[in-house]
Tab-separated table of N, CA, C and O in Angstrom:
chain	number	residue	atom	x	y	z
A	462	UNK	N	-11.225	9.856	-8.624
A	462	UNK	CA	-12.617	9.891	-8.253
A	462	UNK	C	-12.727	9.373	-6.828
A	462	UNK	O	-12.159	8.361	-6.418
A	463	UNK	N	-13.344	9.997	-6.270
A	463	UNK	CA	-13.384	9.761	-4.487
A	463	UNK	C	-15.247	9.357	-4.426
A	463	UNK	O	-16.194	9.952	-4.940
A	464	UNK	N	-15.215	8.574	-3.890
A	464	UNK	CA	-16.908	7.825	-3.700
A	464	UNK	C	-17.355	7.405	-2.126
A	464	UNK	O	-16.691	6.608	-1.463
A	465	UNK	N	-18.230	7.873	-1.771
A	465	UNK	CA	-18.536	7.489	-0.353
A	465	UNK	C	-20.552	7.694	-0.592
A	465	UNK	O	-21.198	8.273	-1.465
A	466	UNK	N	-20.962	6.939	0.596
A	466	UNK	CA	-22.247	6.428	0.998
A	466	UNK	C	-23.004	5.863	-0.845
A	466	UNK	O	-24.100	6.169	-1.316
A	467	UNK	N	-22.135	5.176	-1.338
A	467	UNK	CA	-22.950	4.836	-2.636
A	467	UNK	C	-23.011	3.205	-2.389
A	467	UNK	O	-22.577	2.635	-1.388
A	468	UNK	N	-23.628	2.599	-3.488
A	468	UNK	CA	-24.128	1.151	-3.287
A	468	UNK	C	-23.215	0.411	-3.610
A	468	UNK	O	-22.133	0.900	-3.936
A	469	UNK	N	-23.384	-0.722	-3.602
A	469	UNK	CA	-22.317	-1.799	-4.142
A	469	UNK	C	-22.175	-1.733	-5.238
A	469	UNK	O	-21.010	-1.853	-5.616
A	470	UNK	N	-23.358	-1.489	-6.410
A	470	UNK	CA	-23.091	-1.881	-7.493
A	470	UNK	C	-22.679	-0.424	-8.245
A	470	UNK	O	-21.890	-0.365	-9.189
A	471	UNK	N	-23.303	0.636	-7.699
A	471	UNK	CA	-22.790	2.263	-7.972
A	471	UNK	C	-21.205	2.013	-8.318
A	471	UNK	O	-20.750	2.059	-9.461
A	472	UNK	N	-20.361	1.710	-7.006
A	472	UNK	CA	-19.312	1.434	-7.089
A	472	UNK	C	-18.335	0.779	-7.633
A	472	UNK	O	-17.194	1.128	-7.936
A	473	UNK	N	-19.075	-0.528	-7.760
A	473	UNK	CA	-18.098	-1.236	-8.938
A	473	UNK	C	-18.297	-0.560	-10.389
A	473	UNK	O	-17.287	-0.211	-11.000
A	474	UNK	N	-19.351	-0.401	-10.858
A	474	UNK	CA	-19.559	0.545	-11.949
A	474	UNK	C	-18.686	1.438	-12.329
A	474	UNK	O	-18.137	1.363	-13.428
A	475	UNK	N	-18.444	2.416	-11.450
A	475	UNK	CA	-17.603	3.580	-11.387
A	475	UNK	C	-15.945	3.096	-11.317
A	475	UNK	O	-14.920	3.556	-11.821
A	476	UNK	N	-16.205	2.050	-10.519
A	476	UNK	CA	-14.606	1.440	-10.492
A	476	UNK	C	-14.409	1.275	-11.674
A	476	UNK	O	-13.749	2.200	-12.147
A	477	UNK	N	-14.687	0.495	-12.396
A	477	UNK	CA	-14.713	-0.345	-13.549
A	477	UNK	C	-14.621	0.848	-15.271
A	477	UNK	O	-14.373	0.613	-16.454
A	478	UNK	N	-14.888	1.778	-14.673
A	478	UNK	CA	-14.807	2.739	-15.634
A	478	UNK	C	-13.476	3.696	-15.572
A	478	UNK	O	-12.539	3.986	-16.315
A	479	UNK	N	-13.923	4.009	-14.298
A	479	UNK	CA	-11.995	4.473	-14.071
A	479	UNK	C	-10.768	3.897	-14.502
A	479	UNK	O	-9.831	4.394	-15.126
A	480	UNK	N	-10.996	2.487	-13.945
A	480	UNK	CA	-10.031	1.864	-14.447
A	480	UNK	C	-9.666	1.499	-16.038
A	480	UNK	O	-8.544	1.470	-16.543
A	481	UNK	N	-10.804	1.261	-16.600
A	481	UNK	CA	-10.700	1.417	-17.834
A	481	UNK	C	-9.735	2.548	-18.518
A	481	UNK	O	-8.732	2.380	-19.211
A	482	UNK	N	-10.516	4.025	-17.997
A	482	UNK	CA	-9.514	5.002	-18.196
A	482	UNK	C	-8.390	5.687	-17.923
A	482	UNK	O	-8.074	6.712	-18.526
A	483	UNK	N	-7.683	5.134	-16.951
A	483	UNK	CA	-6.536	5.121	-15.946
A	483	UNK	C	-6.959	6.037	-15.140
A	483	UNK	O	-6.212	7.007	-15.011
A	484	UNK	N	-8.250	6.027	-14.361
A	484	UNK	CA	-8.290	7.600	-13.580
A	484	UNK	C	-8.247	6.666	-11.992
A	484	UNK	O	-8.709	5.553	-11.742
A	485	UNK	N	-7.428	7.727	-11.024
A	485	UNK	CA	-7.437	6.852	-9.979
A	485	UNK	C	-8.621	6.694	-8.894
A	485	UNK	O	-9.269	7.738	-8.818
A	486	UNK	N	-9.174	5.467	-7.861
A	486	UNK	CA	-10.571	5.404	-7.876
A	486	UNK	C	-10.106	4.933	-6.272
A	486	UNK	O	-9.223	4.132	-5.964
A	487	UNK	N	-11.255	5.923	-5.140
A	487	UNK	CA	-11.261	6.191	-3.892
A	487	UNK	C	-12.798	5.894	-3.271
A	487	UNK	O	-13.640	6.755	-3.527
A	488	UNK	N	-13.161	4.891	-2.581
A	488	UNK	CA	-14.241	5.001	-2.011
A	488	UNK	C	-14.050	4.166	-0.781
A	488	UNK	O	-13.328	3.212	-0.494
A	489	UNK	N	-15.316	5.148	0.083
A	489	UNK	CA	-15.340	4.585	1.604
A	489	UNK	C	-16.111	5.036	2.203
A	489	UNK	O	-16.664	6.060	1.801
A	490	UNK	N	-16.488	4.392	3.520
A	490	UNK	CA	-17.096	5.003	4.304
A	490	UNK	C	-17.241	4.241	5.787
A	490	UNK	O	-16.603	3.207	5.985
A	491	UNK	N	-18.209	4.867	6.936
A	491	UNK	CA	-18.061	4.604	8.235
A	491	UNK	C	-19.516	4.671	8.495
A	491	UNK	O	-20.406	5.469	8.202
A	492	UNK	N	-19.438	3.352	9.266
A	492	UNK	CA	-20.867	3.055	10.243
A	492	UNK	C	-20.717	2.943	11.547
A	492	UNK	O	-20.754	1.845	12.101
A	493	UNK	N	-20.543	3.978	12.136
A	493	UNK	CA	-20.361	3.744	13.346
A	493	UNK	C	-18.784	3.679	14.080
A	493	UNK	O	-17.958	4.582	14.217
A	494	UNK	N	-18.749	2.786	14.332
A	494	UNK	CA	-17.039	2.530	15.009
A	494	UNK	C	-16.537	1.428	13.731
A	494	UNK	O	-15.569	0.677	13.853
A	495	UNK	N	-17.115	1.480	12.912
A	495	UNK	CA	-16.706	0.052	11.607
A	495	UNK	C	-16.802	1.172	10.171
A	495	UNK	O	-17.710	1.868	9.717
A	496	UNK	N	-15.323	0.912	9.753
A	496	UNK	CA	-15.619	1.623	7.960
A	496	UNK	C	-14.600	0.723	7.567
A	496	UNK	O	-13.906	-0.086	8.183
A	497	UNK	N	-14.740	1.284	5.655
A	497	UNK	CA	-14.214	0.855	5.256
A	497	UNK	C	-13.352	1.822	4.249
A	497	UNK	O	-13.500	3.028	4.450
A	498	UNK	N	-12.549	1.468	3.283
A	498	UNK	CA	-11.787	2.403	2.827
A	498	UNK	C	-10.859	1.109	0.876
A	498	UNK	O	-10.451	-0.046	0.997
A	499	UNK	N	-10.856	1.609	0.028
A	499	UNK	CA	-10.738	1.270	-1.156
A	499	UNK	C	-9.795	2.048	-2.325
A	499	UNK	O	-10.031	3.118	-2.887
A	500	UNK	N	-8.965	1.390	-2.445
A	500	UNK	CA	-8.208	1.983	-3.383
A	500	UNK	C	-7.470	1.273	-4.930
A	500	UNK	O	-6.477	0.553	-5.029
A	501	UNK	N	-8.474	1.847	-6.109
A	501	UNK	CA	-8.051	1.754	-6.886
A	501	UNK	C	-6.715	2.194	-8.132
A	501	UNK	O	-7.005	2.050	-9.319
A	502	UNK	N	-5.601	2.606	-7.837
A	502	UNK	CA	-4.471	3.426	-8.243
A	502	UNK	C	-4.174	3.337	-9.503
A	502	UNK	O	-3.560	4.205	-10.123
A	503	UNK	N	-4.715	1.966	-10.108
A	503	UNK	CA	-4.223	1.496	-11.717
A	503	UNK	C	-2.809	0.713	-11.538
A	503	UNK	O	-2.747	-0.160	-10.672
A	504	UNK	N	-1.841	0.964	-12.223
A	504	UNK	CA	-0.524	1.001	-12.427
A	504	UNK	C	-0.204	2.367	-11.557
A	504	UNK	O	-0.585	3.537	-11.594
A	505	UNK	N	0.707	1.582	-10.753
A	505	UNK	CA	1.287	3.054	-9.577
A	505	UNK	C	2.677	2.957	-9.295
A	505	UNK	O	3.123	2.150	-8.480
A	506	UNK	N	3.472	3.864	-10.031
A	506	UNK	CA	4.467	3.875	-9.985
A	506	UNK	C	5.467	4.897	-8.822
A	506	UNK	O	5.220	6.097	-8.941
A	507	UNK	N	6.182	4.661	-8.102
A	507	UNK	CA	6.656	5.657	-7.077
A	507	UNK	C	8.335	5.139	-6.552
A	507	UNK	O	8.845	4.027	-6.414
A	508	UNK	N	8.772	6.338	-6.385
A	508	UNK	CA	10.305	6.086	-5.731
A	508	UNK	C	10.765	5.939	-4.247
A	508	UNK	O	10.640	6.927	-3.524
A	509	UNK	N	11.139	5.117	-3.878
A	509	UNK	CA	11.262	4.973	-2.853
A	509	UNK	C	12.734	5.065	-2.261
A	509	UNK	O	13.433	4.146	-2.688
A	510	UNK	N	13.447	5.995	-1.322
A	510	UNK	CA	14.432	5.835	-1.088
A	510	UNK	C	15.244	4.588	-0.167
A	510	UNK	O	14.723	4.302	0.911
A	511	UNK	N	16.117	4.076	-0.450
A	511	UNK	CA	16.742	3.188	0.737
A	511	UNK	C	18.091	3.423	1.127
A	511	UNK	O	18.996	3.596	0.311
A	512	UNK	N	18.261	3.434	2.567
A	512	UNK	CA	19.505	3.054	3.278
A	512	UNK	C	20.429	2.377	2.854
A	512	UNK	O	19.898	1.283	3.050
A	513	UNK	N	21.489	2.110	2.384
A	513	UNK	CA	22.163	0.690	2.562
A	513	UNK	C	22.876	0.841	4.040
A	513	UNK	O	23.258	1.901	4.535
A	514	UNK	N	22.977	-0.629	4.694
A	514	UNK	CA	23.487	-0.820	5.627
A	514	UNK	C	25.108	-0.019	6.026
A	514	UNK	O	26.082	0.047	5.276
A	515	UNK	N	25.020	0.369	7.031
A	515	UNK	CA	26.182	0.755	7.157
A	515	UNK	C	27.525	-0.178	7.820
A	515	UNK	O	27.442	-1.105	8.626
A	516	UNK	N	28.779	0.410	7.186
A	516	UNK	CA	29.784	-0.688	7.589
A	516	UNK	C	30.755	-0.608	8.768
A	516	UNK	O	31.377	0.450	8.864
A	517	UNK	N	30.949	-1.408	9.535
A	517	UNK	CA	31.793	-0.989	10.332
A	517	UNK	C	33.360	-1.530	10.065
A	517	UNK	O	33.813	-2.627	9.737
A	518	UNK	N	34.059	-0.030	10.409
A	518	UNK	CA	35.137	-0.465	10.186
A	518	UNK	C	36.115	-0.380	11.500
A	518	UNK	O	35.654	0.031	12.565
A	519	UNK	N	37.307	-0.733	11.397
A	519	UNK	CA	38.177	-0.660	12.502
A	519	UNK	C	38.504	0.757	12.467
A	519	UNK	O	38.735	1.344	11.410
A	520	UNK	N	38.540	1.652	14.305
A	520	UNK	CA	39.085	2.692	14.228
A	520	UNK	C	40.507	2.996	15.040
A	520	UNK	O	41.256	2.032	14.884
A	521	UNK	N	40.844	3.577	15.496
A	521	UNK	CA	42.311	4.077	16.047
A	521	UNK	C	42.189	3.774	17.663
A	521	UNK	O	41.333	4.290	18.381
A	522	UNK	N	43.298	2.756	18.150
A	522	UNK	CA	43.607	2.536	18.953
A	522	UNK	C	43.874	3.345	20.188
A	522	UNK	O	45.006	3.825	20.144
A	523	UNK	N	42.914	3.796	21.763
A	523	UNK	CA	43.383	4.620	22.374
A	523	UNK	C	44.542	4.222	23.788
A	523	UNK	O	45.371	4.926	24.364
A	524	UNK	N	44.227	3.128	23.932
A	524	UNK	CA	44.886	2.361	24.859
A	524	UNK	C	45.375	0.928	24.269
A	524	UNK	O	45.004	0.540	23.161
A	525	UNK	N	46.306	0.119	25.173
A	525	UNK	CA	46.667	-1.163	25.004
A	525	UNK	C	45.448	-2.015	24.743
A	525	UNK	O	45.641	-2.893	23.902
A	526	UNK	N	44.477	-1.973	25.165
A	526	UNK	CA	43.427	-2.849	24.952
A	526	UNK	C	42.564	-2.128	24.419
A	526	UNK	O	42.708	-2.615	23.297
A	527	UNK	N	41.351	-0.954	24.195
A	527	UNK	CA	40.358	-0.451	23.408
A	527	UNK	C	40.778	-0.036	22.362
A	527	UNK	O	41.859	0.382	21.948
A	528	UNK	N	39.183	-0.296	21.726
A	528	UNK	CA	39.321	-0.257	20.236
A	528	UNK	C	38.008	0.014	19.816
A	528	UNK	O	37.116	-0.829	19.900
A	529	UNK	N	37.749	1.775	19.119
A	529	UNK	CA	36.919	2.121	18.810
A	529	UNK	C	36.329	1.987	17.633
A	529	UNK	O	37.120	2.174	16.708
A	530	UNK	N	34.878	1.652	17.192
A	530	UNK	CA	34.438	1.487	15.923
A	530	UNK	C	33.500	2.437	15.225
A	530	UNK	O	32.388	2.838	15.571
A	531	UNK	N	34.374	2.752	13.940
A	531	UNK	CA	33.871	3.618	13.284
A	531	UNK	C	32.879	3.682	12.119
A	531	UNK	O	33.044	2.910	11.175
A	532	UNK	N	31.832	4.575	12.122
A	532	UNK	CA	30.680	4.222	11.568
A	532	UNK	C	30.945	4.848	9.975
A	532	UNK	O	31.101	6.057	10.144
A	533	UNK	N	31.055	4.554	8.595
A	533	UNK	CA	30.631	5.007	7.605
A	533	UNK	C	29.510	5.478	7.199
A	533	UNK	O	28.478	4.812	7.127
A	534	UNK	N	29.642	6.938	6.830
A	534	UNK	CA	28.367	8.074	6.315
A	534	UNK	C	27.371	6.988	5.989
A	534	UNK	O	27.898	5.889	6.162
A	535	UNK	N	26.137	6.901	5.584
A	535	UNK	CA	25.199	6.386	5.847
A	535	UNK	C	24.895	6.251	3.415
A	535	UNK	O	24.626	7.274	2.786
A	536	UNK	N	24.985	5.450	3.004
A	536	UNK	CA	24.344	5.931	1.788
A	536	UNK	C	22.979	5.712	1.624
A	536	UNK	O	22.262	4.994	2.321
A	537	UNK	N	22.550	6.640	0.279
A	537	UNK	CA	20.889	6.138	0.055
A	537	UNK	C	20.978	5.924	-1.502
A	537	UNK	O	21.759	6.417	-2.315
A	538	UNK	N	19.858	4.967	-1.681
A	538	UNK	CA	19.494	5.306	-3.081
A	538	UNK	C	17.970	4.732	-3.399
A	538	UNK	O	17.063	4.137	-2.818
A	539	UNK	N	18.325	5.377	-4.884
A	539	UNK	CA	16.414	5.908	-4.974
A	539	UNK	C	16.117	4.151	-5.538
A	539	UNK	O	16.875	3.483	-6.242
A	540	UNK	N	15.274	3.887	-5.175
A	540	UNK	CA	14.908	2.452	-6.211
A	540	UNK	C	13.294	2.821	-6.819
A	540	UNK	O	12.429	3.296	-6.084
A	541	UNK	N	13.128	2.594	-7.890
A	541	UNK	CA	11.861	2.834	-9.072
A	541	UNK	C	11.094	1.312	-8.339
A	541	UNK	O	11.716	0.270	-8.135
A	542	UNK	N	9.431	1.564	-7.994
A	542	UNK	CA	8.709	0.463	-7.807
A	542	UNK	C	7.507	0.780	-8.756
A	542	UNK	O	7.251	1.868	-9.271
A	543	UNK	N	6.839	-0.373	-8.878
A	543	UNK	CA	5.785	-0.548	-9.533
A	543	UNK	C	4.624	-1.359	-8.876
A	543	UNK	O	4.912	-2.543	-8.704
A	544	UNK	N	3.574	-1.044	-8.535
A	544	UNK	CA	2.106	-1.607	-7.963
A	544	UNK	C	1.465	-1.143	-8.668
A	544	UNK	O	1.339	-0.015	-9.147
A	545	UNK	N	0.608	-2.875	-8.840
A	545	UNK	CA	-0.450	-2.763	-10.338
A	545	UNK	C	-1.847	-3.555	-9.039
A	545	UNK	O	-1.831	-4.650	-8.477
A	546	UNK	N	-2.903	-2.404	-8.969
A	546	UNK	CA	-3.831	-2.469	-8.080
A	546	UNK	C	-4.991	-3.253	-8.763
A	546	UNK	O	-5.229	-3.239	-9.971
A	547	UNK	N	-5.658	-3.918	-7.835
A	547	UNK	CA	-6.565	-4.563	-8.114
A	547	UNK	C	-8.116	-4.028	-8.431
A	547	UNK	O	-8.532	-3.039	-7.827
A	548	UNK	N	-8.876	-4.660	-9.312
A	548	UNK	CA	-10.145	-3.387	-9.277
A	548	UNK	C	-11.330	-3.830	-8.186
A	548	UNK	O	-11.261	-5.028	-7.909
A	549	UNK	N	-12.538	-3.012	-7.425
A	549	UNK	CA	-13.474	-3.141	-6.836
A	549	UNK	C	-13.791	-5.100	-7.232
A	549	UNK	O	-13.533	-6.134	-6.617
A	550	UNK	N	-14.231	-4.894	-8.108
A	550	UNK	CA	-15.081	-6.209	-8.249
A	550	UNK	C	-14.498	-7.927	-7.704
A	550	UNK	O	-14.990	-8.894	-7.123
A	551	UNK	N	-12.891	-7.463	-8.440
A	551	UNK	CA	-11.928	-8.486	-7.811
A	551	UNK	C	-12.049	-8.706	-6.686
A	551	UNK	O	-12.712	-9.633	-6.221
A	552	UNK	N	-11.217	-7.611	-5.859
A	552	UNK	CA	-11.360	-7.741	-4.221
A	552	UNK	C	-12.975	-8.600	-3.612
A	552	UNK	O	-13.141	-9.674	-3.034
A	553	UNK	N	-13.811	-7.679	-4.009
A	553	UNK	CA	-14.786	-8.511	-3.479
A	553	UNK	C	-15.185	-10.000	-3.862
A	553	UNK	O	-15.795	-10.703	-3.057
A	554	UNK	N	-14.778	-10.502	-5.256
A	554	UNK	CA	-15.192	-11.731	-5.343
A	554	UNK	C	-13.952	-12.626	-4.940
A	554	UNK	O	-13.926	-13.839	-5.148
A	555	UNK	N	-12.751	-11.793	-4.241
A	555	UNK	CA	-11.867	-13.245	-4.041
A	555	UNK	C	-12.207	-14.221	-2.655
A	555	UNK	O	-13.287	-14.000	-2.108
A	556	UNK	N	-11.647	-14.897	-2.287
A	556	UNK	CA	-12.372	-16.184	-1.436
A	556	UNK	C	-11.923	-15.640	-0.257
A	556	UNK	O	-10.753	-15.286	-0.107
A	557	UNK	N	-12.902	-15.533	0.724
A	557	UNK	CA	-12.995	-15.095	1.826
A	557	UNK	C	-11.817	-15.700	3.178
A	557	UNK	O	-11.841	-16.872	3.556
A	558	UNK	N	-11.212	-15.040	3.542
A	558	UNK	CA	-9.712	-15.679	4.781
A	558	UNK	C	-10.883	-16.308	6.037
A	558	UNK	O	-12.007	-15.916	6.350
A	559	UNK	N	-10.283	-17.099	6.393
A	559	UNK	CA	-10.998	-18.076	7.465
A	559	UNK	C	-11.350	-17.644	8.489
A	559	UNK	O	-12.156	-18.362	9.080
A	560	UNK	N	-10.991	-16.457	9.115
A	560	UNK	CA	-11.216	-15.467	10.292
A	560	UNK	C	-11.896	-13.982	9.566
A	560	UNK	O	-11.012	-13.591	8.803
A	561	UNK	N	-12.792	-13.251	9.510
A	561	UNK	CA	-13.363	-13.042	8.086
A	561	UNK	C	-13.835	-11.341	9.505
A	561	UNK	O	-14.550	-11.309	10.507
A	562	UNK	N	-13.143	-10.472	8.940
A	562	UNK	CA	-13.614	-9.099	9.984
A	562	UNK	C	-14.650	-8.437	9.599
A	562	UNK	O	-14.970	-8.349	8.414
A	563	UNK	N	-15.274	-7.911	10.537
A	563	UNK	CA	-17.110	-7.512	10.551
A	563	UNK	C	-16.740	-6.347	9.668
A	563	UNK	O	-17.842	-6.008	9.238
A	564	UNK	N	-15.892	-5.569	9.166
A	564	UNK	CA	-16.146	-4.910	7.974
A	564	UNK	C	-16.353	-5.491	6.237
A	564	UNK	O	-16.975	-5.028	5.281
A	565	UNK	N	-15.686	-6.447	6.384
A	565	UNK	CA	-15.874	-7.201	5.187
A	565	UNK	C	-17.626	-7.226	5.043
A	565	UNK	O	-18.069	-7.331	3.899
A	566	UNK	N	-18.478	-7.142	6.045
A	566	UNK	CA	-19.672	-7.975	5.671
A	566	UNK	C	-20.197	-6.418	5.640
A	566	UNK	O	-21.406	-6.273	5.456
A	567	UNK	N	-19.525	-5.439	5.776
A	567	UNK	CA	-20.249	-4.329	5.782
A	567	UNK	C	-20.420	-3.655	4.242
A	567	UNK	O	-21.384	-3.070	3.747
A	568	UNK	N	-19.262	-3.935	3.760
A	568	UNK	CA	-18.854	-3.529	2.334
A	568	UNK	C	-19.950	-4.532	1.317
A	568	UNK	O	-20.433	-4.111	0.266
A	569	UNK	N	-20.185	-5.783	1.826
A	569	UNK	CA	-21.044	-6.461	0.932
A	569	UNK	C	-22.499	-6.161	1.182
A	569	UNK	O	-23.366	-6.681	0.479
């Protein structure tokens, strides 16, 4: 569900129902040069690939003194993550950070 120019309380409403039903929940909007943007996902599960570092090993000697280093193929692997999202109502009632950005006061 995607939500834009609705009220505060429209929104948590709708949040709060989605989430209930695992449906995933999108709202936002822009005033000017200031918006905001919201994402409810539920339980969000996704794969992410990673690098492992590559190793260096010793390579073949071309002279008395140099010594070239050789890079091993690069591996990847998939790792399984899990993000469990927070709903509308939360976000807004948690305690405000001490430097507090002029969109925050827009959303309220």
């Amino acid at each position: 569900v995607c939500l834009t120019c609705c009220s505060r309380d429209v929104m948590v409403k709708i949040n709060q129902i989605c989430h209930k039903n695992s449906v995933k929940f999108f709202t936002g909007d822009v005033f000017g040069y200031h918006g905001y943007m919201f994402a409810d996902l539920g339980e969000h599960e996704f794969v992410e690939e990673k690098t492992k570092v590559a190793k260096v090993t010793p390579g073949v000697e071309d002279g008395p003194d140099t010594k070239k280093a050789k890079l091993d193929s690069p591996e990847t692997t998939m790792v399984k993550k899990r993000v469990v999202f927070c709903q509308l109502k939360e976000a807004l009632e948690k305690a405000a950070p001490k430097r507090i950005a002029p969109d925050y006061f827009l959303l309220q």
